[in-house]
Coordinates of C-alpha atoms in Angstrom, one line a residue:
Chain A
X15 CA 0.0 -0.3 0.0
X16 CA 1.7 3.8 -1.2
X17 CA 2.6 5.9 2.1
X18 CA 0.3 8.6 1.1
X19 CA -2.6 6.8 1.4
X20 CA -1.4 4.6 4.0
X21 CA -0.9 7.6 6.8
X22 CA -4.1 8.8 6.8
X23 CA -5.7 5.3 7.5
X24 CA -3.7 4.9 10.4
X25 CA -4.9 8.7 11.5
X26 CA -8.7 7.6 10.9
X27 CA -8.1 4.7 12.4
X28 CA -6.9 6.8 15.5
X29 CA -9.8 9.4 15.0
X30 CA -12.5 7.2 16.1
X31 CA -11.1 6.2 19.2
X32 CA -12.0 9.1 21.3
X33 CA -15.4 8.4 22.5
X34 CA -14.0 5.1 23.6
X35 CA -10.8 7.3 25.1
X36 CA -11.2 7.2 28.7
X37 CA -11.4 4.1 29.0
X38 CA -8.1 3.3 28.2
X39 CA -8.7 1.4 24.6
X40 CA -5.4 0.8 23.6
X41 CA -2.7 -1.1 25.5
X42 CA -0.6 1.0 27.4
X43 CA 2.1 -1.2 28.9
X44 CA 4.6 -2.9 27.5
X45 CA 5.3 -6.7 27.0
X46 CA 6.7 -8.1 29.8
X47 CA 8.2 -11.8 29.9
X48 CA 10.5 -13.4 32.2
X49 CA 8.8 -11.7 35.2
X50 CA 9.8 -8.5 34.2
X51 CA 13.5 -9.3 32.8
X52 CA 12.6 -8.3 29.5
X53 CA 10.2 -5.9 28.4
X54 CA 9.3 -4.8 24.9
X55 CA 7.5 -1.9 23.9
X56 CA 6.4 0.0 20.3
X57 CA 5.9 3.5 19.3
X58 CA 3.4 4.1 15.6
X59 CA 3.9 7.7 14.5
X60 CA 1.9 8.7 11.8
X61 CA 2.6 12.4 10.4
X62 CA 0.6 14.1 6.9
X63 CA 1.9 16.8 5.8
X64 CA 2.8 18.5 2.4
X65 CA 2.8 16.1 -0.5
X66 CA 5.6 18.5 -2.0
X67 CA 8.3 20.8 -0.3
X68 CA 10.6 21.2 -3.0
X69 CA 12.1 23.6 -0.4
X70 CA 13.2 20.3 1.1
X71 CA 13.0 22.5 4.1
X72 CA 12.0 19.3 6.8
X73 CA 13.5 16.2 4.9
X74 CA 15.6 14.2 6.9
X75 CA 17.7 13.0 3.9
X76 CA 16.1 12.9 0.0
X77 CA 13.4 10.9 0.3
X78 CA 12.0 11.0 3.9
X79 CA 9.8 14.0 5.0
X80 CA 9.8 14.9 8.7
X81 CA 6.0 16.4 8.3
X82 CA 5.0 13.5 6.4
X83 CA 6.3 10.1 7.8
X84 CA 5.5 7.1 9.0
X85 CA 7.7 5.5 11.6
X86 CA 7.2 2.5 13.3
X87 CA 9.9 1.3 16.4
X88 CA 10.0 -1.3 18.4
X89 CA 12.1 -1.3 21.8
X90 CA 13.5 -3.9 24.0
X91 CA 15.0 -4.2 27.4
X92 CA 16.6 -7.2 28.7
X93 CA 17.6 -6.4 32.7
X94 CA 18.9 -9.8 34.1
X95 CA 20.0 -7.9 36.8
X96 CA 19.1 -4.3 38.6
X97 CA 23.3 -3.5 37.3
X98 CA 23.1 -5.0 34.0
X99 CA 20.8 -4.5 31.1
X100 CA 20.9 -4.8 27.4
X101 CA 18.5 -2.3 25.4
X102 CA 18.0 -2.0 21.7
X103 CA 15.9 -0.3 19.0
X104 CA 14.7 -0.9 15.8
X105 CA 13.1 1.2 13.6
X106 CA 11.6 1.5 9.8
X107 CA 10.6 4.9 8.6
X108 CA 7.9 5.3 5.7
X109 CA 8.0 0.8 5.7
X110 CA 11.5 0.6 4.7
X111 CA 13.8 -1.4 5.4
X112 CA 14.4 -1.9 9.5
X113 CA 17.6 -0.7 10.8
X114 CA 18.7 -0.9 14.5
X115 CA 18.3 2.8 16.1
X116 CA 20.3 1.5 19.2
X117 CA 21.8 -1.6 20.5
X118 CA 23.5 -1.1 23.6
X119 CA 24.7 -2.6 27.4
X120 CA 24.0 -0.4 30.0
X121 CA 25.8 -1.1 33.5
X122 CA 25.5 0.1 36.9
X123 CA 29.2 -1.1 38.9
X124 CA 27.7 0.3 42.1
X125 CA 24.5 -0.1 43.0
X126 CA 24.1 2.9 45.7
X127 CA 26.4 5.2 43.6
X128 CA 25.1 7.1 40.5
X129 CA 27.5 6.3 38.2
X130 CA 26.0 4.1 34.5
X131 CA 28.4 3.1 32.0
X132 CA 26.6 2.2 28.0
X133 CA 28.7 0.5 25.4
X134 CA 27.2 0.2 21.6
X135 CA 25.1 2.5 19.8
X136 CA 24.5 4.7 22.5
X137 CA 22.1 7.8 23.1
X138 CA 24.1 11.1 21.9
X139 CA 25.3 13.1 25.3
X140 CA 25.3 16.3 23.7
X141 CA 22.9 18.8 23.9
X142 CA 18.9 17.9 25.0
X143 CA 17.2 17.2 21.8
X144 CA 18.5 13.9 20.8
X145 CA 16.7 12.5 24.1
X146 CA 13.6 13.9 23.3
X147 CA 13.2 12.8 19.4
X148 CA 10.6 10.5 19.9
X149 CA 7.1 11.4 18.9
X150 CA 5.5 11.1 21.9
X151 CA 8.3 13.6 23.8
X152 CA 8.7 16.1 21.1
X153 CA 6.3 18.7 21.5
X154 CA 5.8 19.8 18.1
X155 CA 6.0 17.6 14.5
X156 CA 9.2 19.2 12.8
X157 CA 12.4 19.1 14.4
X158 CA 14.8 22.1 15.4
X159 CA 16.8 22.9 12.8
X160 CA 20.2 22.0 14.4
X161 CA 18.8 18.6 14.6
X162 CA 17.1 17.8 10.8
X163 CA 17.9 20.9 8.4
X164 CA 20.4 19.4 6.1
X165 CA 23.1 21.7 5.3
X166 CA 25.3 21.6 2.0
X167 CA 28.3 20.0 4.1
X168 CA 29.3 16.3 3.1
X169 CA 32.2 14.4 5.3
X170 CA 32.5 12.0 1.7
X171 CA 32.8 14.8 -0.7
X172 CA 33.9 18.3 -0.2
X173 CA 34.8 21.3 -2.0
X174 CA 38.0 22.1 -3.7
X175 CA 37.1 25.5 -3.5
X176 CA 34.5 28.3 -2.0
X177 CA 32.7 28.6 -4.4
X178 CA 32.4 25.1 -4.9
X179 CA 30.6 25.5 -1.5
X180 CA 28.6 28.4 -2.2
X181 CA 27.1 26.9 -5.6
X182 CA 25.8 24.5 -3.4
X183 CA 24.1 26.5 -0.8
X184 CA 20.8 25.4 0.3
X185 CA 21.0 22.3 -2.1
X186 CA 21.8 20.4 1.2
X187 CA 19.3 17.6 0.2
X188 CA 20.8 16.7 -2.8
X189 CA 24.4 17.9 -3.5
X190 CA 27.7 16.9 -5.3
X191 CA 31.7 18.0 -5.0
X192 CA 34.2 17.2 -6.7
X193 CA 36.1 15.9 -4.7
X194 CA 35.3 12.6 -2.9
X195 CA 32.0 10.5 -3.7
X196 CA 30.7 11.6 -6.8
X197 CA 27.4 10.4 -5.8
X198 CA 25.0 12.7 -5.4
X199 CA 23.3 12.1 -2.3
X200 CA 22.1 14.4 1.3
X201 CA 24.3 17.3 3.1
X202 CA 24.8 16.7 6.8
X203 CA 22.5 18.8 9.5
X204 CA 24.5 20.1 11.8
X205 CA 23.2 17.1 14.9
X206 CA 21.8 14.1 13.6
X207 CA 19.0 13.4 15.7
X208 CA 18.1 10.5 13.6
X209 CA 20.7 8.4 13.7
X210 CA 22.7 7.3 16.8
X211 CA 26.7 7.0 16.9
X212 CA 28.9 3.9 18.5
X213 CA 31.0 4.1 21.5
X214 CA 31.2 4.1 25.0
X215 CA 29.8 6.6 27.6
X216 CA 29.8 7.0 31.3
X217 CA 27.6 9.1 33.4
X218 CA 27.6 10.7 36.9
X219 CA 25.6 11.8 39.0
X220 CA 26.1 14.2 42.2
X221 CA 23.5 16.5 43.8
X222 CA 22.5 18.9 41.7
X223 CA 25.1 18.1 39.4
X224 CA 25.2 15.6 36.3
X225 CA 27.6 14.8 33.6
X226 CA 28.3 12.4 31.2
X227 CA 31.0 12.0 28.6
X228 CA 31.3 9.4 25.5
X229 CA 33.8 8.2 23.1
X230 CA 32.2 7.4 19.7
X231 CA 33.4 6.3 16.0
X232 CA 31.5 9.2 14.1
X233 CA 30.6 12.7 15.1
X234 CA 27.5 14.7 16.2
X235 CA 26.9 16.1 12.0
X236 CA 27.7 12.0 10.7
X237 CA 27.4 9.6 13.7
X238 CA 28.8 5.8 12.8
X239 CA 28.4 2.6 13.0
X240 CA 31.4 1.6 11.5
X241 CA 34.4 3.6 11.3
X242 CA 35.1 5.8 8.4
X243 CA 38.6 7.8 9.3
X244 CA 40.2 6.2 12.5
X245 CA 39.1 9.1 14.2
X246 CA 37.3 9.1 17.7
X247 CA 34.9 11.6 18.8
X248 CA 35.0 12.7 22.9
X249 CA 31.6 14.9 23.8
X250 CA 30.6 15.9 27.1
X251 CA 28.1 17.4 28.8
X252 CA 27.3 19.1 32.2
X253 CA 23.9 19.9 33.4
X254 CA 22.9 21.3 36.7
X255 CA 19.6 21.6 38.7
X256 CA 19.5 25.2 40.0
X257 CA 16.5 23.6 41.7
X258 CA 13.7 21.5 40.7
X259 CA 12.1 22.5 37.7
X260 CA 15.3 24.2 36.1
X261 CA 17.8 22.5 34.2
X262 CA 20.7 24.3 33.0
X263 CA 23.3 22.4 30.8
X264 CA 26.6 22.5 29.2
X265 CA 28.1 20.5 26.0
X266 CA 31.3 20.3 24.0
X267 CA 32.2 17.7 21.1
X268 CA 34.8 17.2 19.4
X269 CA 35.9 14.9 16.7
X270 CA 37.4 13.7 13.5
X271 CA 34.9 14.9 10.7
X272 CA 36.3 14.0 7.4
X273 CA 36.2 10.7 5.9
X274 CA 39.3 8.7 5.3
X275 CA 38.3 8.2 1.4
X276 CA 39.0 11.7 1.2
X277 CA 41.8 12.2 3.3
X278 CA 43.6 9.8 1.5
X279 CA 43.7 11.7 -2.2
X280 CA 45.2 14.9 -0.2
X281 CA 48.4 16.1 -0.5
X282 CA 50.9 14.4 2.4
X283 CA 51.1 17.7 3.9
X284 CA 47.7 17.8 3.9
X285 CA 46.9 14.6 5.2
X286 CA 49.2 15.1 8.4
X287 CA 46.2 17.8 9.5
X288 CA 43.5 17.0 11.9
X289 CA 40.1 18.3 10.3
X290 CA 37.7 17.9 13.1
X291 CA 33.7 19.1 14.0
X292 CA 33.9 20.8 16.9
X293 CA 30.8 21.9 18.4
X294 CA 29.5 23.7 21.8
X295 CA 25.9 23.8 23.5
X296 CA 24.1 26.1 26.2
X297 CA 20.6 23.8 27.0
X298 CA 17.8 25.2 29.1
X299 CA 14.8 23.8 30.2
X300 CA 11.9 25.3 33.3
X301 CA 8.8 24.0 33.9
X302 CA 6.3 24.7 36.9
X303 CA 2.7 23.9 36.8
X304 CA 1.3 23.3 33.2
X305 CA 4.3 24.8 31.4
X306 CA 7.6 23.8 30.1
X307 CA 10.1 25.6 28.3
X308 CA 13.3 24.7 26.4
X309 CA 16.3 26.0 24.6
X310 CA 19.9 25.0 23.0
X311 CA 22.1 27.3 21.7
X312 CA 24.4 25.1 19.5
X313 CA 27.9 26.6 17.9
X314 CA 29.7 24.1 15.3
X315 CA 32.4 24.4 13.5
X316 CA 34.1 22.1 10.8
X317 CA 37.1 22.2 8.9
X318 CA 38.1 21.6 5.2
X319 CA 41.9 21.3 3.9
X320 CA 42.2 24.4 2.0
X321 CA 42.7 23.6 -1.3
X322 CA 42.5 25.4 -4.7
X323 CA 41.6 28.8 -4.7
X324 CA 39.3 30.7 -3.3
X325 CA 40.1 28.6 -0.8
X326 CA 38.3 28.0 2.1
X327 CA 41.4 28.7 5.0
X328 CA 39.3 29.1 7.8
X329 CA 37.0 26.4 9.3
X330 CA 33.1 26.8 8.2
X331 CA 30.6 27.5 11.5
X332 CA 27.2 27.7 11.9
X333 CA 25.3 28.5 14.9
X334 CA 21.7 27.2 15.9
X335 CA 19.2 28.4 18.5
X336 CA 15.5 27.2 18.9
X337 CA 13.2 27.9 22.2
X338 CA 10.3 26.1 22.0
X339 CA 7.1 26.0 25.0
X340 CA 4.0 23.8 26.0
X341 CA 1.4 24.7 28.1
X342 CA -1.2 21.9 29.1
X343 CA -4.1 23.5 29.2
X344 CA -7.1 21.0 30.1
X345 CA -6.0 16.8 31.4
X346 CA -6.4 16.7 27.4
X347 CA -5.3 20.0 25.6
X348 CA -2.2 21.3 24.8
X349 CA -0.8 24.0 22.8
X350 CA 2.9 24.7 21.8
X351 CA 5.2 26.3 19.8
X352 CA 9.1 26.8 19.1
X353 CA 11.3 29.6 17.0
X354 CA 14.3 28.7 15.4
X355 CA 17.0 29.8 13.8
X356 CA 20.2 28.4 12.0
X357 CA 22.8 30.8 10.2
X358 CA 26.5 30.2 9.4
X359 CA 29.7 32.1 8.6
X360 CA 31.2 33.8 6.4
X361 CA 33.8 32.9 3.3
X362 CA 34.7 34.4 0.3
X363 CA 34.3 33.3 -3.2
X364 CA 34.3 34.7 -6.9
X365 CA 30.8 34.5 -7.3
X366 CA 29.6 37.3 -4.7
X367 CA 31.7 39.4 -6.0
X368 CA 34.9 38.5 -4.2
X369 CA 32.6 39.6 -0.8
X370 CA 31.9 37.4 2.0
X371 CA 29.3 35.2 2.0
X372 CA 27.8 32.6 4.1
X373 CA 28.9 29.2 2.9
X374 CA 25.3 27.9 3.5
X375 CA 21.8 30.3 3.4
X376 CA 20.3 31.0 6.9
X377 CA 17.3 29.5 7.4
X378 CA 14.3 31.0 10.4
X379 CA 11.8 29.0 11.1
X380 CA 8.4 29.3 13.4
X381 CA 6.4 26.3 14.5
X382 CA 3.2 26.3 15.9
X383 CA 0.6 23.9 17.2
X384 CA -1.8 21.8 20.1
X385 CA -2.4 19.0 20.3
X386 CA -4.8 16.2 22.3
X387 CA -4.4 13.4 24.4
X388 CA -7.2 10.3 23.2
X389 CA -5.9 8.8 26.1
X390 CA -2.2 8.1 28.2
X391 CA -0.5 7.1 24.9
X392 CA -2.6 7.9 22.2
X393 CA -1.5 12.2 20.9
X394 CA -2.6 13.5 18.1
X395 CA -1.3 17.0 17.2
X396 CA -1.7 20.1 14.5
X397 CA 0.7 22.8 13.6
X398 CA 1.3 25.4 11.1
X399 CA 5.1 25.7 9.8
X400 CA 6.7 28.8 8.6
X401 CA 10.0 28.4 7.3
X402 CA 12.3 31.4 5.9
X403 CA 15.4 30.7 4.0
X404 CA 17.9 33.2 2.8
X405 CA 18.5 32.2 -0.9
X406 CA 17.7 29.0 -2.7
X407 CA 15.1 28.1 -5.4
X408 CA 12.3 28.3 -2.7
X409 CA 12.8 30.8 -0.2
X410 CA 9.5 30.6 1.3
X411 CA 7.5 28.2 3.0
X412 CA 4.1 27.2 5.1
X413 CA 3.3 23.7 5.8
X414 CA 0.2 22.4 7.9
X415 CA 1.0 18.9 9.2
X416 CA -1.1 16.5 11.6
X417 CA 0.5 13.3 13.2
X418 CA -1.2 10.7 15.3
X419 CA 1.8 9.2 18.0
X420 CA 0.9 6.0 19.7
X421 CA 3.2 4.0 22.3
X422 CA 2.9 0.9 24.2
Chain B
X21 CA -10.2 -3.3 28.1
X22 CA -13.3 -5.8 28.4
X23 CA -12.9 -6.0 32.0
X24 CA -12.5 -2.2 32.5
X25 CA -15.2 -1.9 30.6
X26 CA -17.8 -4.2 32.2
X27 CA -16.2 -2.3 35.5
X28 CA -17.7 1.0 33.7
X29 CA -21.1 -0.7 34.0
X30 CA -21.0 -2.4 37.2
X31 CA -19.7 1.5 38.6
X32 CA -22.8 3.2 36.8
X33 CA -25.2 0.9 38.2
X34 CA -23.8 1.2 41.4
X35 CA -24.9 4.8 41.3
X36 CA -28.4 4.7 41.1
X37 CA -28.1 2.3 43.7
X38 CA -26.4 4.9 45.6
X39 CA -29.3 7.5 44.9
X40 CA -32.0 4.6 46.2
X41 CA -30.4 4.0 49.2
X42 CA -30.3 7.8 50.0
X43 CA -34.3 7.9 49.5
X44 CA -35.2 5.4 51.8
X45 CA -34.9 1.3 50.7
X46 CA -38.2 0.0 50.6
X47 CA -37.1 -2.8 53.8
X48 CA -36.7 -0.4 56.7
X49 CA -33.3 -0.7 58.6
X50 CA -33.1 -3.4 61.8
X51 CA -30.8 -4.2 64.0
X52 CA -28.8 -7.7 62.8
X53 CA -26.0 -9.7 63.7
X54 CA -22.8 -8.9 61.7
X55 CA -20.7 -11.0 59.9
X56 CA -17.0 -10.8 58.3
X57 CA -16.5 -12.1 54.7
X58 CA -13.0 -13.5 54.4
X59 CA -11.1 -14.7 52.5
X60 CA -7.4 -15.4 49.6
X61 CA -6.9 -14.1 46.7
X62 CA -4.6 -16.1 44.5
X63 CA -2.6 -14.4 41.6
X64 CA -0.7 -16.6 39.1
X65 CA 2.9 -16.3 39.3
X66 CA 4.4 -14.9 36.3
X67 CA 1.8 -11.9 35.6
X68 CA 2.7 -10.0 39.1
X69 CA 5.3 -7.6 38.8
X70 CA 6.0 -5.1 35.5
X71 CA 8.6 -2.2 34.5
X72 CA 8.3 0.5 32.4
X73 CA 9.2 0.9 29.3
X74 CA 12.7 0.1 27.8
X75 CA 14.0 3.4 28.5
X76 CA 16.9 3.5 25.1
X77 CA 17.0 7.4 25.8
X78 CA 18.0 7.2 29.1
X79 CA 21.9 7.4 30.5
X80 CA 21.2 6.0 33.2
X81 CA 19.9 2.7 35.3
X82 CA 16.0 3.5 36.3
X83 CA 16.1 2.5 40.1
X84 CA 12.7 2.8 40.7
X85 CA 10.7 -0.2 42.3
X86 CA 8.9 -3.0 40.3
X87 CA 5.3 -2.4 40.4
X88 CA 3.7 -4.8 41.7
X89 CA 0.5 -6.1 40.3
X90 CA -0.7 -9.0 42.4
X91 CA -2.8 -6.6 44.5
X92 CA -7.0 -7.3 44.4
X93 CA -9.5 -5.3 45.7
X94 CA -12.3 -7.2 46.6
X95 CA -15.8 -5.8 46.9
X96 CA -19.9 -6.3 47.6
X97 CA -22.2 -6.2 44.2
X98 CA -24.5 -4.7 45.4
X99 CA -23.9 -4.2 48.6
X100 CA -26.2 -3.7 51.6
X101 CA -28.2 -0.6 52.6
X102 CA -26.4 0.5 55.3
X103 CA -23.3 0.6 52.7
X104 CA -24.9 3.4 51.2
X105 CA -25.1 5.3 54.4
X106 CA -24.1 9.2 54.1
X107 CA -20.9 9.7 56.0
X108 CA -18.0 12.4 56.2
X109 CA -15.5 13.5 53.5
X110 CA -12.6 10.5 54.6
X111 CA -9.0 11.5 52.9
X112 CA -6.7 9.1 51.3
X113 CA -3.4 9.9 50.2
X114 CA -1.4 8.3 47.2
X115 CA 2.5 9.2 47.5
X116 CA 4.8 10.0 44.7
X117 CA 7.7 7.7 45.7
X118 CA 10.5 7.0 44.5
X119 CA 9.1 7.3 40.9
X120 CA 6.3 5.3 41.6
X121 CA 2.8 5.9 43.1
X122 CA 2.0 4.2 46.5
X123 CA -0.5 2.4 46.9
X124 CA -0.3 1.6 43.4
X125 CA -4.3 0.4 44.3
X126 CA -5.8 3.0 46.1
X127 CA -10.0 2.0 46.7
X128 CA -12.0 4.5 48.4
X129 CA -15.8 5.8 49.4
X130 CA -17.7 8.2 46.7
X131 CA -17.0 12.2 48.1
X132 CA -13.4 11.4 49.6
X133 CA -10.6 13.5 49.0
X134 CA -7.1 11.9 48.0
X135 CA -3.9 13.6 48.8
X136 CA -1.3 13.3 46.4
X137 CA 2.2 14.4 47.9
X138 CA 4.9 14.4 46.7
X139 CA 8.1 12.9 48.2
X140 CA 11.0 12.7 45.4
X141 CA 13.3 15.1 44.6
X142 CA 12.2 15.7 41.0
X143 CA 8.8 17.3 40.1
X144 CA 6.0 15.0 38.8
X145 CA 3.0 15.7 37.4
X146 CA -0.4 13.4 38.1
X147 CA -3.1 13.3 35.9
X148 CA -6.0 11.4 34.9
X149 CA -7.7 11.5 31.4
X150 CA -10.5 9.0 33.2
X151 CA -14.0 10.1 32.5
X152 CA -14.9 9.5 36.1
X153 CA -12.5 12.0 37.4
X154 CA -10.5 14.3 34.6
X155 CA -7.8 16.1 36.4
X156 CA -4.2 17.2 35.6
X157 CA -2.7 18.2 38.7
X158 CA 0.0 20.0 37.2
X159 CA 4.3 20.5 38.3
X160 CA 4.9 20.5 41.7
X161 CA 8.1 19.9 44.2
X162 CA 9.0 17.9 46.9
X163 CA 7.6 18.4 50.4
X164 CA 4.2 19.7 48.4
X165 CA 0.9 18.2 47.7
X166 CA -2.6 18.6 46.0
X167 CA -5.8 17.4 46.3
X168 CA -8.7 15.9 44.4
X169 CA -12.5 15.0 45.4
X170 CA -13.8 12.0 43.7
X171 CA -17.4 12.8 43.3
X172 CA -18.5 9.7 41.0
X173 CA -17.9 5.7 41.5
X174 CA -15.6 4.0 38.5
X175 CA -12.0 3.5 38.0
X176 CA -9.9 5.9 37.7
X177 CA -6.5 5.8 36.1
X178 CA -3.7 8.1 37.3
X179 CA -0.2 9.1 35.2
X180 CA 2.9 11.2 35.6
X181 CA 3.1 13.2 32.8
X182 CA 7.1 13.4 33.4
X183 CA 7.5 9.7 34.1
X184 CA 5.5 7.3 31.6
X185 CA 6.1 4.0 33.8
X186 CA 4.1 5.8 37.0
X187 CA 1.1 4.7 37.1
X188 CA -1.8 3.5 39.5
X189 CA -5.6 3.0 40.4
X190 CA -8.0 4.7 42.5
X191 CA -11.3 2.3 42.3
X192 CA -14.4 4.5 43.5
X193 CA -17.0 3.1 45.2
X194 CA -20.7 3.9 46.1
X195 CA -20.7 2.0 48.9
X196 CA -18.5 0.9 52.3
X197 CA -18.0 -2.9 51.6
X198 CA -14.5 -3.1 49.6
X199 CA -11.0 -4.1 50.4
X200 CA -7.7 -4.7 49.6
X201 CA -5.6 -8.0 49.6
X202 CA -2.3 -7.7 51.8
X203 CA 1.0 -9.2 50.5
X204 CA -0.1 -12.4 51.3
X205 CA -3.4 -12.3 49.2
X206 CA -5.8 -11.9 52.3
X207 CA -8.8 -9.8 52.6
X208 CA -12.3 -9.4 55.3
X209 CA -15.0 -7.2 54.4
X210 CA -16.6 -6.6 57.4
X211 CA -20.1 -5.8 59.5
X212 CA -21.5 -7.5 56.7
X213 CA -25.6 -7.8 57.4
X214 CA -27.2 -11.2 57.2
X215 CA -27.8 -11.8 53.1
X216 CA -27.1 -13.8 50.0
X217 CA -24.1 -11.4 48.3
X218 CA -22.1 -11.5 45.1
X219 CA -18.5 -11.0 45.8
X220 CA -16.4 -9.6 43.3
X221 CA -12.9 -9.6 42.7
X222 CA -10.6 -6.7 40.8
X223 CA -7.1 -7.5 38.9
X224 CA -6.0 -4.9 36.7
X225 CA -4.2 -7.6 34.6
X226 CA -6.3 -10.8 35.1
X227 CA -10.0 -11.2 34.4
X228 CA -12.5 -10.3 37.7
X229 CA -14.4 -13.3 39.3
X230 CA -17.5 -13.2 41.0
X231 CA -18.9 -15.7 43.7
X232 CA -22.2 -16.3 45.4
X233 CA -21.9 -15.7 48.8
X234 CA -24.9 -16.5 51.8
X235 CA -24.3 -14.5 55.1
X236 CA -25.9 -16.5 58.0
X237 CA -28.6 -14.7 60.7
X238 CA -26.5 -15.5 63.4
X239 CA -23.1 -13.9 61.8
X240 CA -19.4 -15.0 62.0
X241 CA -16.7 -15.4 59.1
X242 CA -17.7 -16.4 55.8
X243 CA -14.9 -17.8 53.5
X244 CA -14.7 -17.3 50.2
X245 CA -11.6 -17.9 48.4
X246 CA -10.6 -16.9 44.7
X247 CA -8.1 -18.1 41.9
X248 CA -7.8 -15.6 39.3
X249 CA -6.8 -17.1 35.6

């Protein structure tokens, strides 16, 4: 069955539930086996949005639009003891081949100490949104630009000149560069919320302070299972809870970003250098009563090899920031909104009369909407999203999207 | 789910009974020798405990307690007339402790207030979408408490908006003839007048059961055991 028929059917099926909602018709508990040692849960998120997004504002790759997507996921946990657990999540988007989103072991060496180690394909420690990205946890339907919007940068293909990069502004959904992979494919977001990295991480909590650090194979914008450059990323976040309901966190990440197949094509002098992604983040959350607000500021920098003139002779930077809020009007109804911006540093090429020009088009987004809990684990949302971009073939776009999210 | 609907119907029947009782039951009250109905409810092993969803996005091991689903509520359906005598407005308590609701099953009588104190160091947000009594207490910190009055009989599912593994049941009765089983599954319904009653057992994970029980005119103890499947 075609996706554009299937998603409305899922939504219509859920619409039949309100009359019975109070009786908690659909199962709400995970399946448990082995006296609670094994638990399995699932999530279905069906979003129906614009049939066409020629500006590719909401695409997570060339095929998938975050506002028009059917996502099924299955999570499992085997916890043979209080201090050991194995967790996994398999996910399919738009009924394509299921992929393992998470697969890791979690250990708490000392039961009385809030110290945990996780190894495998693990949740990101940087920032907060990657750990809120599930349909049920997301205040809206779209994702913040930093975690979804496809910049023109790729780790497996790079521009030789500043002009090569400037030509690709606004083409993150499908771009090509002269050095590296010749296939046209998508660029990368500042941080990928759709893939998790592979490695090991540790987390400790003492009083109002929580700290976590991870050593992983990929980077924030290019999380990986297999290594492609013999480099590692070190990322960390420290959070402080000054009082109940408030959290302030700072994050940092630094890791080799450029793919090894590109590095091998560089001159010996350039091969000796490091080409990392370095990012810093500040996040905050405040909640009280029926109100919840979150925000993040993320600065990321990618270093590229300086090749031909006009050269890209300084790291490329991006600055992303968003603030979102949700207010629960009644036990069932809530409203939410998010304001979002993603900007880029300047480079100088011949294309714009040798004037400094952002290496990708800055983007702004406002999304607002509301939702209803049909039952505790069945939520319907509707949003309006407005996008602005400083260039590209589509500069402005407004979308309306609806979503049904169910989990057990 | 069928079980929940059946319960809703049952409580729907109890409400008119309460009204009839308030207006005066045809048979006038007369002195009686009260009895106690007591017994034990066996719940099958293997389905007695539950944890929350796999917390794949978390960075730490969840150390909250496993929910004990063995608790059953035993009650008379319908209840004798004295059960509907108007009383005061009692207070019951459901704590938020170690990321769980304590107790997990709380039977109360119509008109009761339930206090929801937060005993944890983190926020909780107690809410219910039940038709019987929808409410949302919002987020409040440790040491604070909010209360809800329950005016209609029925089942109220209680959740926390922040911690998805937290859930509880408040069962609102129109009468006072109910009991929660203890750790060994034992219960007792005291002060039951002579007559023949339907004794019902409810458990969140198993189908309800009913038994006809006759309390003799002379009072005393009447045994009624149940085994849930």
